[in-house]
PDB file of C-alpha atoms in Angstrom:
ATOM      1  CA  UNK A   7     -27.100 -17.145   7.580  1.00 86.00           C
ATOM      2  CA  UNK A   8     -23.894 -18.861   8.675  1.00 94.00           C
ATOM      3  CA  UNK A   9     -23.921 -21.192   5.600  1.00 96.00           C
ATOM      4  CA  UNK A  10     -24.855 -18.275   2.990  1.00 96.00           C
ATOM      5  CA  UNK A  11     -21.756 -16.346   4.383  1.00 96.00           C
ATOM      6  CA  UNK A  12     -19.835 -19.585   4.109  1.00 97.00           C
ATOM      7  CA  UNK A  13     -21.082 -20.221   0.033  1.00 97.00           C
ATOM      8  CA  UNK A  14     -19.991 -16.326  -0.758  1.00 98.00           C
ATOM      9  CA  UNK A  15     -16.519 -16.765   1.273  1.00 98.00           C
ATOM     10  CA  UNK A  16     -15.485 -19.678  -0.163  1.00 98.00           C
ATOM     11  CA  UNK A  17     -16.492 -19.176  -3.923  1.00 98.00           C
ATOM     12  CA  UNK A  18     -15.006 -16.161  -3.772  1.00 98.00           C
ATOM     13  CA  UNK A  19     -11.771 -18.038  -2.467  1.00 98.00           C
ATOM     14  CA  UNK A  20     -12.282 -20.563  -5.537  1.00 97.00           C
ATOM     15  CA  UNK A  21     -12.883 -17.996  -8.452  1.00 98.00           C
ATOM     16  CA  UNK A  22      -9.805 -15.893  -7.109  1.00 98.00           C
ATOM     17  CA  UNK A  23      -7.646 -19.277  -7.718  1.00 96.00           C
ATOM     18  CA  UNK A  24      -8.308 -18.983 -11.158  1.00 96.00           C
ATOM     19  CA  UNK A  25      -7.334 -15.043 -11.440  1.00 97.00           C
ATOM     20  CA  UNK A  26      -4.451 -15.095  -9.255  1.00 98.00           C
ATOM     21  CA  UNK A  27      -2.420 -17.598 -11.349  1.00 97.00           C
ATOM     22  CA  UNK A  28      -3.280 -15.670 -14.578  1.00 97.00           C
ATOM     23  CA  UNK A  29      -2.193 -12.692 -13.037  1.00 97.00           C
ATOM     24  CA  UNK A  30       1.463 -13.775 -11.667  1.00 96.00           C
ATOM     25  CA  UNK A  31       2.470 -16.103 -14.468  1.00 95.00           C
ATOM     26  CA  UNK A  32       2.312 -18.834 -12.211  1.00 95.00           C
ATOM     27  CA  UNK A  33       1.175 -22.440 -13.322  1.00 92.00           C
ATOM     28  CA  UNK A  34      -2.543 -23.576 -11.986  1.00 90.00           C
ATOM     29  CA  UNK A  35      -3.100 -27.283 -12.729  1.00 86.00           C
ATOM     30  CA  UNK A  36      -1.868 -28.613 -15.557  1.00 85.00           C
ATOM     31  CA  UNK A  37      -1.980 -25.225 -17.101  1.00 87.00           C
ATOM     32  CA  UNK A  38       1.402 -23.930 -17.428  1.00 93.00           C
ATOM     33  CA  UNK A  39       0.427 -20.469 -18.504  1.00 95.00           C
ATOM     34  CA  UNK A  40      -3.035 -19.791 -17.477  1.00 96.00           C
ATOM     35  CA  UNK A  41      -2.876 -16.056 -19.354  1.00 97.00           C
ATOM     36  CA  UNK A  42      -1.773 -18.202 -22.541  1.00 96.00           C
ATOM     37  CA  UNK A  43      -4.857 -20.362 -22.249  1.00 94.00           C
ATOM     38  CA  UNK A  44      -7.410 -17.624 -21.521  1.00 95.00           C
ATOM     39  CA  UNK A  45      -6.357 -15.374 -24.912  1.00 96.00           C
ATOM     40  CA  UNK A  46      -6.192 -19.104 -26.990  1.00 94.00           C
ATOM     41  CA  UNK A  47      -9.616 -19.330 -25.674  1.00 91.00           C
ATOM     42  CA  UNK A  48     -11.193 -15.740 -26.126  1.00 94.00           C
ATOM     43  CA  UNK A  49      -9.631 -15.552 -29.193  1.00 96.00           C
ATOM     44  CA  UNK A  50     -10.031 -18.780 -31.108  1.00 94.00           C
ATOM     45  CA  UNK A  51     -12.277 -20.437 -29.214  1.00 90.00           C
ATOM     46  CA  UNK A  52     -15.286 -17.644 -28.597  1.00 91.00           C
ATOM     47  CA  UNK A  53     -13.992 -15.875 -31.106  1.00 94.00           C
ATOM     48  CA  UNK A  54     -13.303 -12.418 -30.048  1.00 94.00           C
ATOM     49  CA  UNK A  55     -11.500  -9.387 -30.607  1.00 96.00           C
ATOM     50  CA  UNK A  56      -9.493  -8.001 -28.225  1.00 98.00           C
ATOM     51  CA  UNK A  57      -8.255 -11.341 -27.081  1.00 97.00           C
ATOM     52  CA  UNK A  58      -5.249 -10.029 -24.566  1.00 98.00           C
ATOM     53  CA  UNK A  59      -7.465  -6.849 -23.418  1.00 98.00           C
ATOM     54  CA  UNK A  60     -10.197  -9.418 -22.328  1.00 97.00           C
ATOM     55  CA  UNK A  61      -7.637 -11.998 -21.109  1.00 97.00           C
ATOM     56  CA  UNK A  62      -6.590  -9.394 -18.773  1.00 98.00           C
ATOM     57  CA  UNK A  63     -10.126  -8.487 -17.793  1.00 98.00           C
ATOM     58  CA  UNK A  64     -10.981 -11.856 -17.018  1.00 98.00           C
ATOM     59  CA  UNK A  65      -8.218 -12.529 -14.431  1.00 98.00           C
ATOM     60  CA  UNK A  66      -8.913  -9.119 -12.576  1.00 98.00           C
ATOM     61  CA  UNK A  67     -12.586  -9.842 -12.419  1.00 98.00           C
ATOM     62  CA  UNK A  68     -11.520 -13.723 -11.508  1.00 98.00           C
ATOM     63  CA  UNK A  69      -8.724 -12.249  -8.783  1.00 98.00           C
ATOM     64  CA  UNK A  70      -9.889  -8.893  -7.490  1.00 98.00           C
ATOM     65  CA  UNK A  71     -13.848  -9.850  -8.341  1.00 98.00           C
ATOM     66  CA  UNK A  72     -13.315 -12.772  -6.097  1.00 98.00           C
ATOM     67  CA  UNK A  73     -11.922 -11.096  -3.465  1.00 98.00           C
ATOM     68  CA  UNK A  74     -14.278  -8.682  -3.195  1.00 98.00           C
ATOM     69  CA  UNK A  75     -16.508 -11.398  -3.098  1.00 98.00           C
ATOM     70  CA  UNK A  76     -15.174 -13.603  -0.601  1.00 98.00           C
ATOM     71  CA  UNK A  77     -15.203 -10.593   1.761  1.00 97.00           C
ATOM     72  CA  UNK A  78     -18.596  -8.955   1.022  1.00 97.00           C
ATOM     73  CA  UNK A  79     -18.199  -5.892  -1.426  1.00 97.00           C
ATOM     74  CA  UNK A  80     -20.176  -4.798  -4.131  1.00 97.00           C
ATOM     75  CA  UNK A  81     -21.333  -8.448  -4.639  1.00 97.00           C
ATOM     76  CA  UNK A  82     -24.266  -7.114  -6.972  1.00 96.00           C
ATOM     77  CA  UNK A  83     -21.691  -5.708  -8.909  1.00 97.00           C
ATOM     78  CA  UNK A  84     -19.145  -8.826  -9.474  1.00 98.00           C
ATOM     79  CA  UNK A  85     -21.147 -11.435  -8.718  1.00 98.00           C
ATOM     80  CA  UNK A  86     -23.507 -11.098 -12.209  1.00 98.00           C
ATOM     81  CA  UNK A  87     -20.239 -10.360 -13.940  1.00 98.00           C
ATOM     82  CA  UNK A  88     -19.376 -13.655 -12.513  1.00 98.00           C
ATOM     83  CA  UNK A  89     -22.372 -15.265 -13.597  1.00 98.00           C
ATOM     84  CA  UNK A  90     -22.269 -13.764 -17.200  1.00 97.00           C
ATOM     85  CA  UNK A  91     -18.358 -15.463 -17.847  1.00 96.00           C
ATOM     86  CA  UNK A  92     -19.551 -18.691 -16.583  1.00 97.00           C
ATOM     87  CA  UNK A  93     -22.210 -18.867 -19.390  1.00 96.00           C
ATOM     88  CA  UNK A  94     -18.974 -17.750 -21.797  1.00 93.00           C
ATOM     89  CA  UNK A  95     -17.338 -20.221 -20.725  1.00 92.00           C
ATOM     90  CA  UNK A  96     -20.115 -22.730 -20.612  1.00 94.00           C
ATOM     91  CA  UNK A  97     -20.583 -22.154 -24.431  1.00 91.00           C
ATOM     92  CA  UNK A  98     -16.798 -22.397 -24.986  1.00 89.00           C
ATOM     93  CA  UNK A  99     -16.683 -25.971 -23.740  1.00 88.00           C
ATOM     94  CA  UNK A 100     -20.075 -27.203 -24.087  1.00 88.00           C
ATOM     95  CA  UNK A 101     -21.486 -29.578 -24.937  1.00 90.00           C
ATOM     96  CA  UNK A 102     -19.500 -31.516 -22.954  1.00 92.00           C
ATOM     97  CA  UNK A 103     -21.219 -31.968 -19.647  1.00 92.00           C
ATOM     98  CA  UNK A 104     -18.542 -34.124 -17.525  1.00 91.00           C
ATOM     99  CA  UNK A 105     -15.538 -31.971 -15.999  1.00 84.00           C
ATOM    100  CA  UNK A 106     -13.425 -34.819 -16.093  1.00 85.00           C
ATOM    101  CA  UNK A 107     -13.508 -33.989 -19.981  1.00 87.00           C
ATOM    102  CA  UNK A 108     -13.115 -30.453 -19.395  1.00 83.00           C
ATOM    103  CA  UNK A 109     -17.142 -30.083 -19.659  1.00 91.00           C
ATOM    104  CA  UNK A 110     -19.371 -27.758 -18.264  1.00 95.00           C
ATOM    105  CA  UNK A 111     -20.655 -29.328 -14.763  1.00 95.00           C
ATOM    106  CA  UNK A 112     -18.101 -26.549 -13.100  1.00 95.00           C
ATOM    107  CA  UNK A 113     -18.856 -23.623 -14.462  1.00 96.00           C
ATOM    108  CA  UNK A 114     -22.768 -24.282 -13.989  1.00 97.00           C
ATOM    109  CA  UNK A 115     -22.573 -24.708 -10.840  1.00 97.00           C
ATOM    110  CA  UNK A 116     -20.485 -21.524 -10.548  1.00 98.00           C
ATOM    111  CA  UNK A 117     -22.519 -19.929 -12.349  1.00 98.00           C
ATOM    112  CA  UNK A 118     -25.614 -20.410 -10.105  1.00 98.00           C
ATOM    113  CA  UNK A 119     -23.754 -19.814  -7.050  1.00 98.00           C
ATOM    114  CA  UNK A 120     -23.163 -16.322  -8.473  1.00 98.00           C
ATOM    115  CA  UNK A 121     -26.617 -15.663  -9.832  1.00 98.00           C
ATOM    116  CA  UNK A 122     -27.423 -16.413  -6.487  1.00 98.00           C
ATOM    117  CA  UNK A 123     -25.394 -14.000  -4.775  1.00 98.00           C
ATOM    118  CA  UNK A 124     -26.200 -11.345  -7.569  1.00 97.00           C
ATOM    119  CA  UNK A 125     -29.862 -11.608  -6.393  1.00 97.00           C
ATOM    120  CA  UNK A 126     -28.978 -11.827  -2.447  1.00 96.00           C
ATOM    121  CA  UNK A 127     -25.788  -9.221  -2.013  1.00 94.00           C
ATOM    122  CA  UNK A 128     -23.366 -10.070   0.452  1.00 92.00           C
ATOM    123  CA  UNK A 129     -26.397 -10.076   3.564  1.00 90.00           C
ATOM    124  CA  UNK A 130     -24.213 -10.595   6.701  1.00 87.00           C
ATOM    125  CA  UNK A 131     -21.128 -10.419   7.885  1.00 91.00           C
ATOM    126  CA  UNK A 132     -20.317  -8.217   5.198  1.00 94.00           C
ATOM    127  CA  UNK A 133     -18.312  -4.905   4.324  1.00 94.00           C
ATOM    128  CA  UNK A 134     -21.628  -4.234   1.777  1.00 92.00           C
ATOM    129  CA  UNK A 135     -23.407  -4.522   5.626  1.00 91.00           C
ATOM    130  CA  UNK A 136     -21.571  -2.497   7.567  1.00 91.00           C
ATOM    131  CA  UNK A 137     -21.641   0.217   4.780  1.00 91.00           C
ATOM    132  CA  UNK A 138     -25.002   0.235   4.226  1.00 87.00           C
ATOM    133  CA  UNK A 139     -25.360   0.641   8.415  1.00 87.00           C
ATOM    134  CA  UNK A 140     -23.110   3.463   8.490  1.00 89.00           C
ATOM    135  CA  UNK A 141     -24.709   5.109   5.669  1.00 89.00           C
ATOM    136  CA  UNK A 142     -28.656   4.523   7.615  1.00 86.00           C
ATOM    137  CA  UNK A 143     -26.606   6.043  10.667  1.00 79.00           C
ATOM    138  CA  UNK A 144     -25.379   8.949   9.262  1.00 62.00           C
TER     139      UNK A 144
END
């Protein structure tokens, strides 16, 4: 149980580092405008419309989705919407396999881990937990 509520904590923690950075402006990595990369991405690389709209979507699902996450609320909410931008992303860098070459070994696993949590919710130590105890109780 302990190590289930330590996978959802901490890639939680790890998907918010992405959205945070978009969100501020701030530099993550080597990326000096994380925002810049996600529309260049959406737009050119997917091929999307809506570029900026989605761009913005991405880093409050990433930051907020995360969060939520990390802390046990609505995970079978985020967590497939997780699990559905991994594969986006997946098919936006593939086929290159090795992260090293900006491949896709990251966002499979990430993508699993979140699949994974989709199917299981939160479980313990959880605000999804103590809501659903308080909603028995009442």
């Amino acid at each position: 149980m302990a190590s289930y509520v330590l996978l959802r904590t901490t890639f939680g923690i790890t998907i918010m580092t992405h959205g945070l950075p978009k969100l501020t402006g701030s530099a993550h990595g080597s990326m000096a405008d994380p925002m810049a990369g996600s529309v260049n991405l959406i737009e050119n690389v997917l091929g999307l419309p809506f570029a900026p709209q989605l761009a913005l979507f991405v880093a409050l699902l990433e930051s907020f989705g995360g969060l939520a996450i990390a802390i046990g609320f609505a995970t079978r909410l985020f967590a497939p919407m997780l699990a559905v931008q991994m594969v986006a992303i997946c098919l936006a860098l593939g086929p290159t396999y090795p992260w090293i070459d900006r491949g896709i070994e990251y966002p499979i696993i990430l993508g699993v881990v979140a699949l994974h949590i989709a199917m299981n919710g939160a479980v313990a130590w959880s605000i999804d937990t103590r809501l659903a105890r308080s909603a028995r109780g009442a």
